[in-house]
Short mmCIF file of N, CA, C and O in Angstrom, two decimals:
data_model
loop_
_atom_site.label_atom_id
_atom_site.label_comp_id
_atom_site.label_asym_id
_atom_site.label_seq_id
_atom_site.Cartn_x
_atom_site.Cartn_y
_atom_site.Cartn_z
N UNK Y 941 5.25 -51.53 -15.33
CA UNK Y 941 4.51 -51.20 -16.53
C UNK Y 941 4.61 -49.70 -16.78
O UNK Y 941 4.14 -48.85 -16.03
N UNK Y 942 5.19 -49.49 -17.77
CA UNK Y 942 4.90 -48.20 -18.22
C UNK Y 942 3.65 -47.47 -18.76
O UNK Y 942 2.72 -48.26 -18.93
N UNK Y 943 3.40 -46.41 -19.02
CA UNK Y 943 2.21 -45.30 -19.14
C UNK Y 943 2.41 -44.87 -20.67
O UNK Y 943 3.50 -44.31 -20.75
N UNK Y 944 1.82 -44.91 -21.80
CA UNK Y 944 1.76 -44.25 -22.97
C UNK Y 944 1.75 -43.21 -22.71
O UNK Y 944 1.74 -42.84 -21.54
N UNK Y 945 1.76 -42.21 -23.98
CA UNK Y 945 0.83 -40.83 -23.54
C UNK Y 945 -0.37 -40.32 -23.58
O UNK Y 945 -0.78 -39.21 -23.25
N UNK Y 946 -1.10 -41.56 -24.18
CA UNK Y 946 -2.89 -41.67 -24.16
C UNK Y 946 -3.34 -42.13 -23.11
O UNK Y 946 -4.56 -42.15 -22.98
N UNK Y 947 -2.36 -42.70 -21.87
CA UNK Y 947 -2.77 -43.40 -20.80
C UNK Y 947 -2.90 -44.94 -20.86
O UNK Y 947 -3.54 -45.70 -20.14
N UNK Y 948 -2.24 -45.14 -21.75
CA UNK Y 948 -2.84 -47.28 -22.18
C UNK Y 948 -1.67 -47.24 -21.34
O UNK Y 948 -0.93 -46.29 -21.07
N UNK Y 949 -1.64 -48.52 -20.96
CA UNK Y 949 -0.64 -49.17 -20.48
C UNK Y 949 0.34 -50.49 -21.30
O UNK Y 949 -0.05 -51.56 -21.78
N UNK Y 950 1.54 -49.96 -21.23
CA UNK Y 950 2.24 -50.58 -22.39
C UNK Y 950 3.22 -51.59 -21.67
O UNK Y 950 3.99 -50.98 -20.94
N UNK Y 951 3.41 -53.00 -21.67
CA UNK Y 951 4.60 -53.91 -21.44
C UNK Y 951 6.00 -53.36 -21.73
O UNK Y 951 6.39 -52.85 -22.78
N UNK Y 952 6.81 -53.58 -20.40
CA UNK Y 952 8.16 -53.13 -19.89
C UNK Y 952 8.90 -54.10 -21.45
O UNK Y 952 9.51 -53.42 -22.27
N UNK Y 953 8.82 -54.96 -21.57
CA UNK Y 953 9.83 -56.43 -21.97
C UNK Y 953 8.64 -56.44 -23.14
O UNK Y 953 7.43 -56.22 -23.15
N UNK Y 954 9.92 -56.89 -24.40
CA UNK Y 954 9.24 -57.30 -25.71
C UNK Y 954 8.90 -58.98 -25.59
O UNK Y 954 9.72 -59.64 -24.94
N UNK Y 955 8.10 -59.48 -26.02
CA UNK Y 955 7.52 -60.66 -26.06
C UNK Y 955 8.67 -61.46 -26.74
O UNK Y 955 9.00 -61.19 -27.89
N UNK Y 956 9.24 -62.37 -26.06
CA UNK Y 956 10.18 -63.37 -27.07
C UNK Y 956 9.50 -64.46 -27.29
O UNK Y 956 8.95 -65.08 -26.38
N UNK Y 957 9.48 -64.79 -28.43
CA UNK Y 957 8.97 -66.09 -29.26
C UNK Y 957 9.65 -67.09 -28.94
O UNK Y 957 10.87 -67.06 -29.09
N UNK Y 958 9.04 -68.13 -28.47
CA UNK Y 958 10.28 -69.58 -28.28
C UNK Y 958 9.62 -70.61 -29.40
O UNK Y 958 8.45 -70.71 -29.79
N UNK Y 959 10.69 -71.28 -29.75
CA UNK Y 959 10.11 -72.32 -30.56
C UNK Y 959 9.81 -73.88 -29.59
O UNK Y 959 9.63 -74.07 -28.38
N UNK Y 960 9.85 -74.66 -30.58
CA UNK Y 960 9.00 -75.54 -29.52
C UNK Y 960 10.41 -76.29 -29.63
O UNK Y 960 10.08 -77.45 -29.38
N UNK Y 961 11.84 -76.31 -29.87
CA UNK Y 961 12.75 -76.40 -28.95
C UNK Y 961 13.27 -76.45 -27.72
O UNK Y 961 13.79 -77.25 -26.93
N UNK Y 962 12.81 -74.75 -27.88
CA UNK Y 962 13.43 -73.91 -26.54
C UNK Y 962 12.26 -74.45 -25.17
O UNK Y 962 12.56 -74.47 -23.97
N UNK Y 963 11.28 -74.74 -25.61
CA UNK Y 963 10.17 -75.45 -24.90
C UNK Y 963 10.04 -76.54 -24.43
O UNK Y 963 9.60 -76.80 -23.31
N UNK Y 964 10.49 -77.45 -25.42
CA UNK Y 964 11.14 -78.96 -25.09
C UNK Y 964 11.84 -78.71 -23.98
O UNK Y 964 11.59 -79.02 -22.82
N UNK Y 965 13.09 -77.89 -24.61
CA UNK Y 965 14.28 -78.34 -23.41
C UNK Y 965 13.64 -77.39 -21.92
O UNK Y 965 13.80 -77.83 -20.78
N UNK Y 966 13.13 -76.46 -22.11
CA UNK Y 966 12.59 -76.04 -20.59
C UNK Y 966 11.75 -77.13 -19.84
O UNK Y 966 11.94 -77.35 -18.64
N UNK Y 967 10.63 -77.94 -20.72
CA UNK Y 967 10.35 -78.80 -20.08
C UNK Y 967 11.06 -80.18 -19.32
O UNK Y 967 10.61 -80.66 -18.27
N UNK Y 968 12.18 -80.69 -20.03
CA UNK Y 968 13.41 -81.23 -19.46
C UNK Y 968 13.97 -80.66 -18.50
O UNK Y 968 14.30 -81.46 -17.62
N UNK Y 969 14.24 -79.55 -18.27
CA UNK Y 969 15.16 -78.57 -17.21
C UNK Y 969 14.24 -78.85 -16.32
O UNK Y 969 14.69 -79.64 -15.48
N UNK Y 970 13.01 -78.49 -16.10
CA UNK Y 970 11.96 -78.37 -14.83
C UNK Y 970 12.13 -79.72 -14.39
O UNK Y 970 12.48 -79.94 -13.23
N UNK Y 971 11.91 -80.68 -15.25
CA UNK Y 971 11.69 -82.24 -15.22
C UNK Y 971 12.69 -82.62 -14.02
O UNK Y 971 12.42 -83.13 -12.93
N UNK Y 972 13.83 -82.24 -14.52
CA UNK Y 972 15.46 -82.87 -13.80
C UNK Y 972 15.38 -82.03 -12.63
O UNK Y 972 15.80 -82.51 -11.58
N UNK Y 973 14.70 -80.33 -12.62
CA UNK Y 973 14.96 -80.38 -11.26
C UNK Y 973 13.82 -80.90 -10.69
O UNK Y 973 13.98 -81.26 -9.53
N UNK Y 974 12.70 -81.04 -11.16
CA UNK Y 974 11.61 -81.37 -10.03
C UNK Y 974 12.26 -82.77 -9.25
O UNK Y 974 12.21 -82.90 -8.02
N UNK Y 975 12.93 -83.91 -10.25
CA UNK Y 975 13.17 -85.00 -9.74
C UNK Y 975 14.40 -84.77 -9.05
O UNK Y 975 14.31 -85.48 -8.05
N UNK Y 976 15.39 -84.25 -9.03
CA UNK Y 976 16.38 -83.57 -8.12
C UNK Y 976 16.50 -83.52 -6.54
O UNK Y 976 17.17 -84.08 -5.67
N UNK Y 977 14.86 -81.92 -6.69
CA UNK Y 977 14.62 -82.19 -5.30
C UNK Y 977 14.01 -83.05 -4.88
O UNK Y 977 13.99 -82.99 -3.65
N UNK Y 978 13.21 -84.25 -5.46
CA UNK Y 978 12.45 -85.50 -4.94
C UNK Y 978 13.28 -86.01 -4.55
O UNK Y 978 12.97 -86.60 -3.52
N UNK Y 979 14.74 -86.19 -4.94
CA UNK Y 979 15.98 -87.05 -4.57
C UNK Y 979 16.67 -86.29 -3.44
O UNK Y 979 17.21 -87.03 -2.62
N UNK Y 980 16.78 -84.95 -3.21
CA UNK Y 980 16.98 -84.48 -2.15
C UNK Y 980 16.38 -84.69 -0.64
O UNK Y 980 16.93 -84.83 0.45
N UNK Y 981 14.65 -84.65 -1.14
CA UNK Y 981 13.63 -84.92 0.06
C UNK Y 981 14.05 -86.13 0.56
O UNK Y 981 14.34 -86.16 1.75
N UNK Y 982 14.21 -87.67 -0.45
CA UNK Y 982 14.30 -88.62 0.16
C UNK Y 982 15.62 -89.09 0.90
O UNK Y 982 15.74 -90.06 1.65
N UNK Y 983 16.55 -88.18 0.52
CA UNK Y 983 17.87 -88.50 1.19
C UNK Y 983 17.79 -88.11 2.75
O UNK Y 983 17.95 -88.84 3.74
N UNK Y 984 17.41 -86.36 2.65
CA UNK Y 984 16.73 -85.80 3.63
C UNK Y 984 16.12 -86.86 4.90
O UNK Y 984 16.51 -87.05 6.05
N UNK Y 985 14.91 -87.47 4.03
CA UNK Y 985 14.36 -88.60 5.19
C UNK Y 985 14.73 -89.57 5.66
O UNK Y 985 14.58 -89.93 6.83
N UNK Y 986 15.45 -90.29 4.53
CA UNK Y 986 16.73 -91.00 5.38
C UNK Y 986 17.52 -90.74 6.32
O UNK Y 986 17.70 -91.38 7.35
N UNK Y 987 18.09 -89.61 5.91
CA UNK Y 987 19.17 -89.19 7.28
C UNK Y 987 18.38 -89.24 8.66
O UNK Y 987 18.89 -89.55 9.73
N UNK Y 988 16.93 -88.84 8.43
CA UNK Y 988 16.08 -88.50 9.85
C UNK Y 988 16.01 -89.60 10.05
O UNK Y 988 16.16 -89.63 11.28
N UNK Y 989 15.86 -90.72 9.70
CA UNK Y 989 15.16 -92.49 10.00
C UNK Y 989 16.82 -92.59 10.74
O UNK Y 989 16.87 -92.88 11.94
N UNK Y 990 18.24 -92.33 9.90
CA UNK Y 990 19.35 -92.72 10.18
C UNK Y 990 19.45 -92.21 11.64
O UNK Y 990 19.39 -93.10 12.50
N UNK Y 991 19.63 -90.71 12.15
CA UNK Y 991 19.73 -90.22 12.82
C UNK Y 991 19.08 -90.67 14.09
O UNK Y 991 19.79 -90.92 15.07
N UNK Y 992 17.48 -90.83 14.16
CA UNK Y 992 16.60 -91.11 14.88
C UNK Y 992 16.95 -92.76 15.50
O UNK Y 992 16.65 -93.05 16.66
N UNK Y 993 17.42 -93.47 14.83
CA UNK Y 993 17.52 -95.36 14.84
C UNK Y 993 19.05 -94.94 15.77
O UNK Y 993 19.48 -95.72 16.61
N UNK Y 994 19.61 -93.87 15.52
CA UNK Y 994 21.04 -93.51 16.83
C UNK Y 994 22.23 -94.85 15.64
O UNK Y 994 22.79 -95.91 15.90
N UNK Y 995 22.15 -94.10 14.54
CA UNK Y 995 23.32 -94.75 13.91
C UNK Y 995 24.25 -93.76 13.98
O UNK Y 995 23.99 -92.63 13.58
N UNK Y 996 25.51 -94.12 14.53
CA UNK Y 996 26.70 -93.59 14.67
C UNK Y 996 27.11 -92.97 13.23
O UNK Y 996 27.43 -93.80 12.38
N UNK Y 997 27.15 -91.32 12.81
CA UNK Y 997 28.10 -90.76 11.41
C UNK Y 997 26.86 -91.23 10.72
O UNK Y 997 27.16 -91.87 9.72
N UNK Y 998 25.48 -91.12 10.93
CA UNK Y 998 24.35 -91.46 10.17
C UNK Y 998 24.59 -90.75 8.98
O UNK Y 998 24.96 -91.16 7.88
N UNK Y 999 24.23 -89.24 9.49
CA UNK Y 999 24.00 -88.77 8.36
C UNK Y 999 25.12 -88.35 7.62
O UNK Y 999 24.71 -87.64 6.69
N UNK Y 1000 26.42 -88.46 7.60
CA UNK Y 1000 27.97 -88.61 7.01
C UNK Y 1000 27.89 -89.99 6.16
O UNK Y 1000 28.47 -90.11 5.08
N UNK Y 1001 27.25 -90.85 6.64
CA UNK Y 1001 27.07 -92.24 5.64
C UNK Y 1001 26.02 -91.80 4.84
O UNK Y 1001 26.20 -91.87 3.62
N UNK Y 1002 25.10 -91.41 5.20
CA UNK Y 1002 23.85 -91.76 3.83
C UNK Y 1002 24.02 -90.46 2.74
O UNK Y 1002 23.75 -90.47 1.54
N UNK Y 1003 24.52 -89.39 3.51
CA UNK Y 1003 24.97 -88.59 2.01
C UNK Y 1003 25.88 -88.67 1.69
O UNK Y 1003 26.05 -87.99 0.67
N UNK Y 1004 27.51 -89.65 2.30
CA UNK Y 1004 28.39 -90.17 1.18
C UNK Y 1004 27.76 -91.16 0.57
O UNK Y 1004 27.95 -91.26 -0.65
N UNK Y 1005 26.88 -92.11 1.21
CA UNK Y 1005 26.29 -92.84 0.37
C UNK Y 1005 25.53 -92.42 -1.30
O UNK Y 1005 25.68 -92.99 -2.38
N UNK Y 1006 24.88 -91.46 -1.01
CA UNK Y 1006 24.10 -91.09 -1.72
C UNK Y 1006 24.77 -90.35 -3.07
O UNK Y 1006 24.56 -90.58 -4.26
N UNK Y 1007 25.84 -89.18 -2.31
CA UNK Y 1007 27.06 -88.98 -3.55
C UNK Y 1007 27.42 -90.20 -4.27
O UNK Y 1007 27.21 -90.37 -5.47
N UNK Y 1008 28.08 -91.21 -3.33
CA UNK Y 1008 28.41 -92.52 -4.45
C UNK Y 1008 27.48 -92.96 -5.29
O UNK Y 1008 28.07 -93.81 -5.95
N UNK Y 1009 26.40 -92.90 -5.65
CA UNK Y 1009 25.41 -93.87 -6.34
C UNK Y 1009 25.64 -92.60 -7.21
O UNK Y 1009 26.20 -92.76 -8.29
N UNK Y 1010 25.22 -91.20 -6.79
CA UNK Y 1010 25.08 -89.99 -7.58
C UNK Y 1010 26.40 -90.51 -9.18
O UNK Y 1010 26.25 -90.84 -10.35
N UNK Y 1011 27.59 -90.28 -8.19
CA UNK Y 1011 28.34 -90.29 -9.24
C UNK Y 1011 28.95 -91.27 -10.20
O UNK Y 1011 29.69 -91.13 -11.17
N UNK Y 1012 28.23 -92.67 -9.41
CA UNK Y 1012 28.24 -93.86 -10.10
C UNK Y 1012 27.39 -94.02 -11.52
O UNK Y 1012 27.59 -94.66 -12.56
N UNK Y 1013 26.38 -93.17 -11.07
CA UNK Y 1013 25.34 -93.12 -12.09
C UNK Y 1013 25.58 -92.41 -13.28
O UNK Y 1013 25.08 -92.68 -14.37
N UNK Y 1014 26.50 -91.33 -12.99
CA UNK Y 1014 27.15 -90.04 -14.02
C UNK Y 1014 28.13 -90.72 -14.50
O UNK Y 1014 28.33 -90.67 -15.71
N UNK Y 1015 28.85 -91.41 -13.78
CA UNK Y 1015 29.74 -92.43 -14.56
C UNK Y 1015 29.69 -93.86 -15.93
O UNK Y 1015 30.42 -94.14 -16.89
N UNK Y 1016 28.33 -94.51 -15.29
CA UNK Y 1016 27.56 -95.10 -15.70
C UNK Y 1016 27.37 -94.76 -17.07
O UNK Y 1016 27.86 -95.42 -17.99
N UNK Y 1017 26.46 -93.46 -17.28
CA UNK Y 1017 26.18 -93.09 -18.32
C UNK Y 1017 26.78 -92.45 -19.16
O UNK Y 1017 26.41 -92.22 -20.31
N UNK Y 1018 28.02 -92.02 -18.50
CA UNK Y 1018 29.29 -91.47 -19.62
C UNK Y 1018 29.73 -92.72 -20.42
O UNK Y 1018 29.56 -92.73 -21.64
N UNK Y 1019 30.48 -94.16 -19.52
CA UNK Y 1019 30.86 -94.53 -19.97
C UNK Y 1019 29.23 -95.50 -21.15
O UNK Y 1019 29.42 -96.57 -21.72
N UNK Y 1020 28.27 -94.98 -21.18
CA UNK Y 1020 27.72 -96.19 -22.06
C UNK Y 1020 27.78 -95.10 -23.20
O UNK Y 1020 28.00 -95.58 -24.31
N UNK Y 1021 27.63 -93.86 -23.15
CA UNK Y 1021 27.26 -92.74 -24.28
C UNK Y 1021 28.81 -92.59 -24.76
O UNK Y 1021 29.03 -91.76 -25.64
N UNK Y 1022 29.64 -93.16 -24.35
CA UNK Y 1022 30.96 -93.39 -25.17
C UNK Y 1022 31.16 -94.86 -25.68
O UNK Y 1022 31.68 -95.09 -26.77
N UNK Y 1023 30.82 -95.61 -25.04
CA UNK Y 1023 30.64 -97.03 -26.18
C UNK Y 1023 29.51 -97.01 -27.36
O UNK Y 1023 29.46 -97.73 -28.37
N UNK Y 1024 28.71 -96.08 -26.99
CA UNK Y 1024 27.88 -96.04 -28.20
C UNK Y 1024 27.82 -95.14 -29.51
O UNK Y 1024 27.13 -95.10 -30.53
N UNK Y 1025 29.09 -94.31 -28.87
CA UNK Y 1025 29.74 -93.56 -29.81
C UNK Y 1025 30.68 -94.12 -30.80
O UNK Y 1025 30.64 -93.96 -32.01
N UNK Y 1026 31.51 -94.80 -30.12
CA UNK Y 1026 32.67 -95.61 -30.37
C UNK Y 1026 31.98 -96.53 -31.64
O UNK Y 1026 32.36 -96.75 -32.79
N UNK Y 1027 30.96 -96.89 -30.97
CA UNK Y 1027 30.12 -98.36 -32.12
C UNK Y 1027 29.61 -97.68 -32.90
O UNK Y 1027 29.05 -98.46 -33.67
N UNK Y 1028 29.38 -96.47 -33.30
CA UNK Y 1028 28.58 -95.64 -33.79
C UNK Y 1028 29.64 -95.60 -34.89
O UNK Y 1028 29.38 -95.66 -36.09
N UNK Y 1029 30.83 -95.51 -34.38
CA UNK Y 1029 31.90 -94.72 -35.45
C UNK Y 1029 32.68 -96.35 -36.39
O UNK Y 1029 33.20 -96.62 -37.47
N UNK Y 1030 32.34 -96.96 -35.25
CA UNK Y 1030 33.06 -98.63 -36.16
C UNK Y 1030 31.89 -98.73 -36.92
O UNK Y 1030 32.04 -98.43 -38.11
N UNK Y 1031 30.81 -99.04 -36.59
CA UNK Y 1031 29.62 -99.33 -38.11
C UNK Y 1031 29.85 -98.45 -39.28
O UNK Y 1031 29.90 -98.87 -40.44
N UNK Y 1032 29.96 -97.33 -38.96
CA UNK Y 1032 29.72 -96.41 -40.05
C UNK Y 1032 30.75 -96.47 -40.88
O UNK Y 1032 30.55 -95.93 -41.96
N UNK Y 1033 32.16 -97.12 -40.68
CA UNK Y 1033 33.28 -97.24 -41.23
C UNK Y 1033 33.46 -98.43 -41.96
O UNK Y 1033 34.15 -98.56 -42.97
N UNK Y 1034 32.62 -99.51 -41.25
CA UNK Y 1034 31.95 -100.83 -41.76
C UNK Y 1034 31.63 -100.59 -42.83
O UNK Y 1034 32.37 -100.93 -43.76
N UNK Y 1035 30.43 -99.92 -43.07
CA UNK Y 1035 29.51 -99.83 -43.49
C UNK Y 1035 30.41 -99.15 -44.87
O UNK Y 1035 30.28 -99.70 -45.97
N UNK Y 1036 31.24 -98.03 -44.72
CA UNK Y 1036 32.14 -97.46 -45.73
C UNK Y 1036 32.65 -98.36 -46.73
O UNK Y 1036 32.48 -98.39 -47.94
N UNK Y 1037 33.32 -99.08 -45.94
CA UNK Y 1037 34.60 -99.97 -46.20
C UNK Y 1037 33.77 -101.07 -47.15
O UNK Y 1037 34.44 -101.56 -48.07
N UNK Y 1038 32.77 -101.40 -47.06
CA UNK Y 1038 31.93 -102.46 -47.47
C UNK Y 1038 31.21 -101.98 -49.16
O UNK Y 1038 31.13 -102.57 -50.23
N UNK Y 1039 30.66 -100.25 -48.55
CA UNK Y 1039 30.13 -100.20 -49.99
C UNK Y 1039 31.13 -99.38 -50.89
O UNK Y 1039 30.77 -98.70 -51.85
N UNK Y 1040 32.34 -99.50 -50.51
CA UNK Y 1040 33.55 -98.51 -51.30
C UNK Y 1040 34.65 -99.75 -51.91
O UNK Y 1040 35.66 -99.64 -52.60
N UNK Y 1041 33.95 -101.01 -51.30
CA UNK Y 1041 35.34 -102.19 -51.45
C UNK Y 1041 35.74 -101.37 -52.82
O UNK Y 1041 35.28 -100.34 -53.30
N UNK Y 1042 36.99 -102.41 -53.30
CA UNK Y 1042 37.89 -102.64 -54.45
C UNK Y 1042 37.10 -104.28 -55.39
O UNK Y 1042 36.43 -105.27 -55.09
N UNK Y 1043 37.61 -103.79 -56.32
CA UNK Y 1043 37.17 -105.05 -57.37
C UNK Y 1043 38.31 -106.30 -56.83
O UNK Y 1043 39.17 -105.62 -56.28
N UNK Y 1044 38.69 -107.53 -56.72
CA UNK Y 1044 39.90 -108.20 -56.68
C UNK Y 1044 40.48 -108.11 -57.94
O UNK Y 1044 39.88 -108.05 -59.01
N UNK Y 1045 41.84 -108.11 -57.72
CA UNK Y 1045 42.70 -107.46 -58.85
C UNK Y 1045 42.76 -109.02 -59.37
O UNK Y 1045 42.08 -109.92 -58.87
N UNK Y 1046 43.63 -109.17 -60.36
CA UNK Y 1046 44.26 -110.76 -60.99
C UNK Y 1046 45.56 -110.75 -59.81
O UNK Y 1046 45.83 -111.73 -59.12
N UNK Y 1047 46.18 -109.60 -59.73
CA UNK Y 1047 47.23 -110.48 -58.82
C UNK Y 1047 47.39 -111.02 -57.53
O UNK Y 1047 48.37 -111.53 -56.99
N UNK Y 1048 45.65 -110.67 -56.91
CA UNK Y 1048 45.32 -111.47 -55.75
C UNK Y 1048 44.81 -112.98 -56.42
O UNK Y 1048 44.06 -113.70 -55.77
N UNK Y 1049 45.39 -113.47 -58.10
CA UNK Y 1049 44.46 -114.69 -58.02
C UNK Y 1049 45.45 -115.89 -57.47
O UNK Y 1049 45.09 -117.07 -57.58
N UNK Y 1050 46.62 -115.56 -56.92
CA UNK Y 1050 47.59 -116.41 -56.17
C UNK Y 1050 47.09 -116.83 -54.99
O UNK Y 1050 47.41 -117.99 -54.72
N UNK Y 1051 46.20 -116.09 -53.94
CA UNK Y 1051 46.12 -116.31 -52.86
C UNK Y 1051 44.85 -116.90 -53.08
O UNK Y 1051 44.44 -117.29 -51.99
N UNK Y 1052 44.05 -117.14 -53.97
CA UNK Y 1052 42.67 -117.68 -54.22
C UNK Y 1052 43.23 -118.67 -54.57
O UNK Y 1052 42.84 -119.59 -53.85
N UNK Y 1053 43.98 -119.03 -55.32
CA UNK Y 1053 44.51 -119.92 -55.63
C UNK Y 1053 44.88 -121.42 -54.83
O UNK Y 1053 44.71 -122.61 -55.07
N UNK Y 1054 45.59 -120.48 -53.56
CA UNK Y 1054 46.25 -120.90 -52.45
C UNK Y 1054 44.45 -122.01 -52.14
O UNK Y 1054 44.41 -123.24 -52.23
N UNK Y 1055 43.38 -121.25 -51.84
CA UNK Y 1055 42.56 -121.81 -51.32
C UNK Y 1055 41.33 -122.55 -52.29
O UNK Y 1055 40.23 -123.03 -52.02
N UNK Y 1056 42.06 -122.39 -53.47
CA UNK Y 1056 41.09 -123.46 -54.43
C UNK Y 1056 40.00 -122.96 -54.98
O UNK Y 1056 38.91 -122.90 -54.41
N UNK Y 1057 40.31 -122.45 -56.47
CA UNK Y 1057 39.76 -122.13 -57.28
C UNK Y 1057 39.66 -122.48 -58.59
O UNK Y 1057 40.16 -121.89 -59.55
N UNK Y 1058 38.63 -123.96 -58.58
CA UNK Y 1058 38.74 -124.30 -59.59
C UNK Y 1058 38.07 -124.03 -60.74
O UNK Y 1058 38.11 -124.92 -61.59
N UNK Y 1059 37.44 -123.01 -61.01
CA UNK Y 1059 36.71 -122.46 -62.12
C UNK Y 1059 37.84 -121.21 -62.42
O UNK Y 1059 37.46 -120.74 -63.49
N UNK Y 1060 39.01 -120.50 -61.99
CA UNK Y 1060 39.60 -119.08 -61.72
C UNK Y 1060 38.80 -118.29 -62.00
O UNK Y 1060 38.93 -117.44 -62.88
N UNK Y 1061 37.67 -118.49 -61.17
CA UNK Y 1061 37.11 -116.97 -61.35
C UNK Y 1061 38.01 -116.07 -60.94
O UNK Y 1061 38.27 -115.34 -61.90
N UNK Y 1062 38.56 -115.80 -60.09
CA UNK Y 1062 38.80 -114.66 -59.14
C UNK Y 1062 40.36 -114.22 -60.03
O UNK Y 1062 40.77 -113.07 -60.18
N UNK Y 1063 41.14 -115.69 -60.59
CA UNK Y 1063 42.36 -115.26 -62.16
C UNK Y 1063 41.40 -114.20 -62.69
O UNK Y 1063 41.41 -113.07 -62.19
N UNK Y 1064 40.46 -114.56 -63.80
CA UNK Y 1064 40.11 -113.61 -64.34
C UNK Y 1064 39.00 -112.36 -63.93
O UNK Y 1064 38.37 -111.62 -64.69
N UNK Y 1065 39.01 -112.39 -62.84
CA UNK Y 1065 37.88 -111.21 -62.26
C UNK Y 1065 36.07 -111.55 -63.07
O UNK Y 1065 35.27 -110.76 -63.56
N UNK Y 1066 36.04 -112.55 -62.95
CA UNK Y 1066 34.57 -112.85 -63.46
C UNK Y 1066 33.83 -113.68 -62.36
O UNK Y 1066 34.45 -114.38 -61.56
N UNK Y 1067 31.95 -113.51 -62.34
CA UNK Y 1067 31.37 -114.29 -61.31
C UNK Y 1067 31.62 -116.10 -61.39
O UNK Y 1067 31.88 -116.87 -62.31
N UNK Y 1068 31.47 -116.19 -60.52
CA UNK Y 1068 31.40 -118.15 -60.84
C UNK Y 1068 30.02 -118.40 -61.71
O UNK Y 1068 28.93 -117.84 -61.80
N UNK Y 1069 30.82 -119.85 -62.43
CA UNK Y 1069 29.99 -119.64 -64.10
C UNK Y 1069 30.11 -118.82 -65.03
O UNK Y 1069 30.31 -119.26 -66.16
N UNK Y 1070 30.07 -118.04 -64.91
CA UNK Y 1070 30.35 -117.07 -66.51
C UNK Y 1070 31.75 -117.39 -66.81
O UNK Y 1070 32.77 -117.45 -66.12
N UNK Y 1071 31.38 -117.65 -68.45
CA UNK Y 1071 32.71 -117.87 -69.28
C UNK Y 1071 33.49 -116.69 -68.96
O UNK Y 1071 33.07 -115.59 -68.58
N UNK Y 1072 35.04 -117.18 -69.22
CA UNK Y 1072 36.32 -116.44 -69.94
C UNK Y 1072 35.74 -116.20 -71.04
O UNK Y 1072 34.97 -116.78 -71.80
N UNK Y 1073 36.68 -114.50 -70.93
CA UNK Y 1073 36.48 -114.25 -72.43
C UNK Y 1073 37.01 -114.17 -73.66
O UNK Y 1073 36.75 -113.35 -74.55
N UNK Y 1074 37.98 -115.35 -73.67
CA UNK Y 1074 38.34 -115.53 -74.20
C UNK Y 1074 37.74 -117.48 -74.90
O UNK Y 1074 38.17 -118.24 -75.76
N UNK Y 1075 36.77 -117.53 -74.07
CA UNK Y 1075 35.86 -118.95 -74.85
C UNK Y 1075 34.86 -118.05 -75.52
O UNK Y 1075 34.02 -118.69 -76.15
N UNK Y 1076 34.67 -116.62 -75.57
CA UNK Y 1076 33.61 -116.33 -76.24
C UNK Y 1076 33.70 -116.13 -77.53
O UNK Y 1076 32.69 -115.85 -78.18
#
């Protein structure tokens, strides 16, 4: 702490403002490590139960063990936060493709044709029921 020259005492460091972002995510950061080292402690006690029971490479098994699940789990969740990306990107293209269609032209009325159209709506680009307009 520094000394004014009236004698007050003045703060070294300017006050930084966090928003409630930067707050969020600190509370996440603490979160992951508090549970971290909870996952450390219990590996920890394992190895002692391993060690103590006189299992041969105890504690060489339960923290390769423990890496494997680790990185099974990191794996895990890559691959689901990429399928849900993936589906993320097919809907939305769906979803494009659907409200951007095309009108059917007349010279798709061959292939309607093919499957039976006996009013031609789809010949003349009109809903089923409504006249041609040329009966009007």
């Amino acid at each position: 702490m520094k000394r004014s020259e009236e004698g007050e005492i003045m703060p070294t460091q300017q006050v930084v403002q966090t928003s409630r972002a930067h707050r969020w995510a600190y509370a996440c950061g603490l979160s992951v490590k508090r549970g971290n080292r909870m996952l450390k402690t219990f590996e920890s006690r394992v190895v002692e139960r391993a060690e103590t029971a006189g299992l041969p490479a105890g504690k060489l098994l339960v923290r390769g063990s423990f890496l494997v699940i680790k990185l099974a789990t990191a794996t895990g969740l890559l691959l689901v936060s990429i399928w849900f990306t993936v589906s993320m990107m097919i809907l939305i293209v769906l979803c494009c493709a659907i409200a951007n269609g095309t009108a059917i032209k007349p010279k798709d009325a061959r292939r309607y044709k093919a499957y039976g159209d006996p009013y031609g709506e789809y010949k003349y680009g009109r809903a089923p029921g409504q006249p041609d307009l040329k009966d009007l």
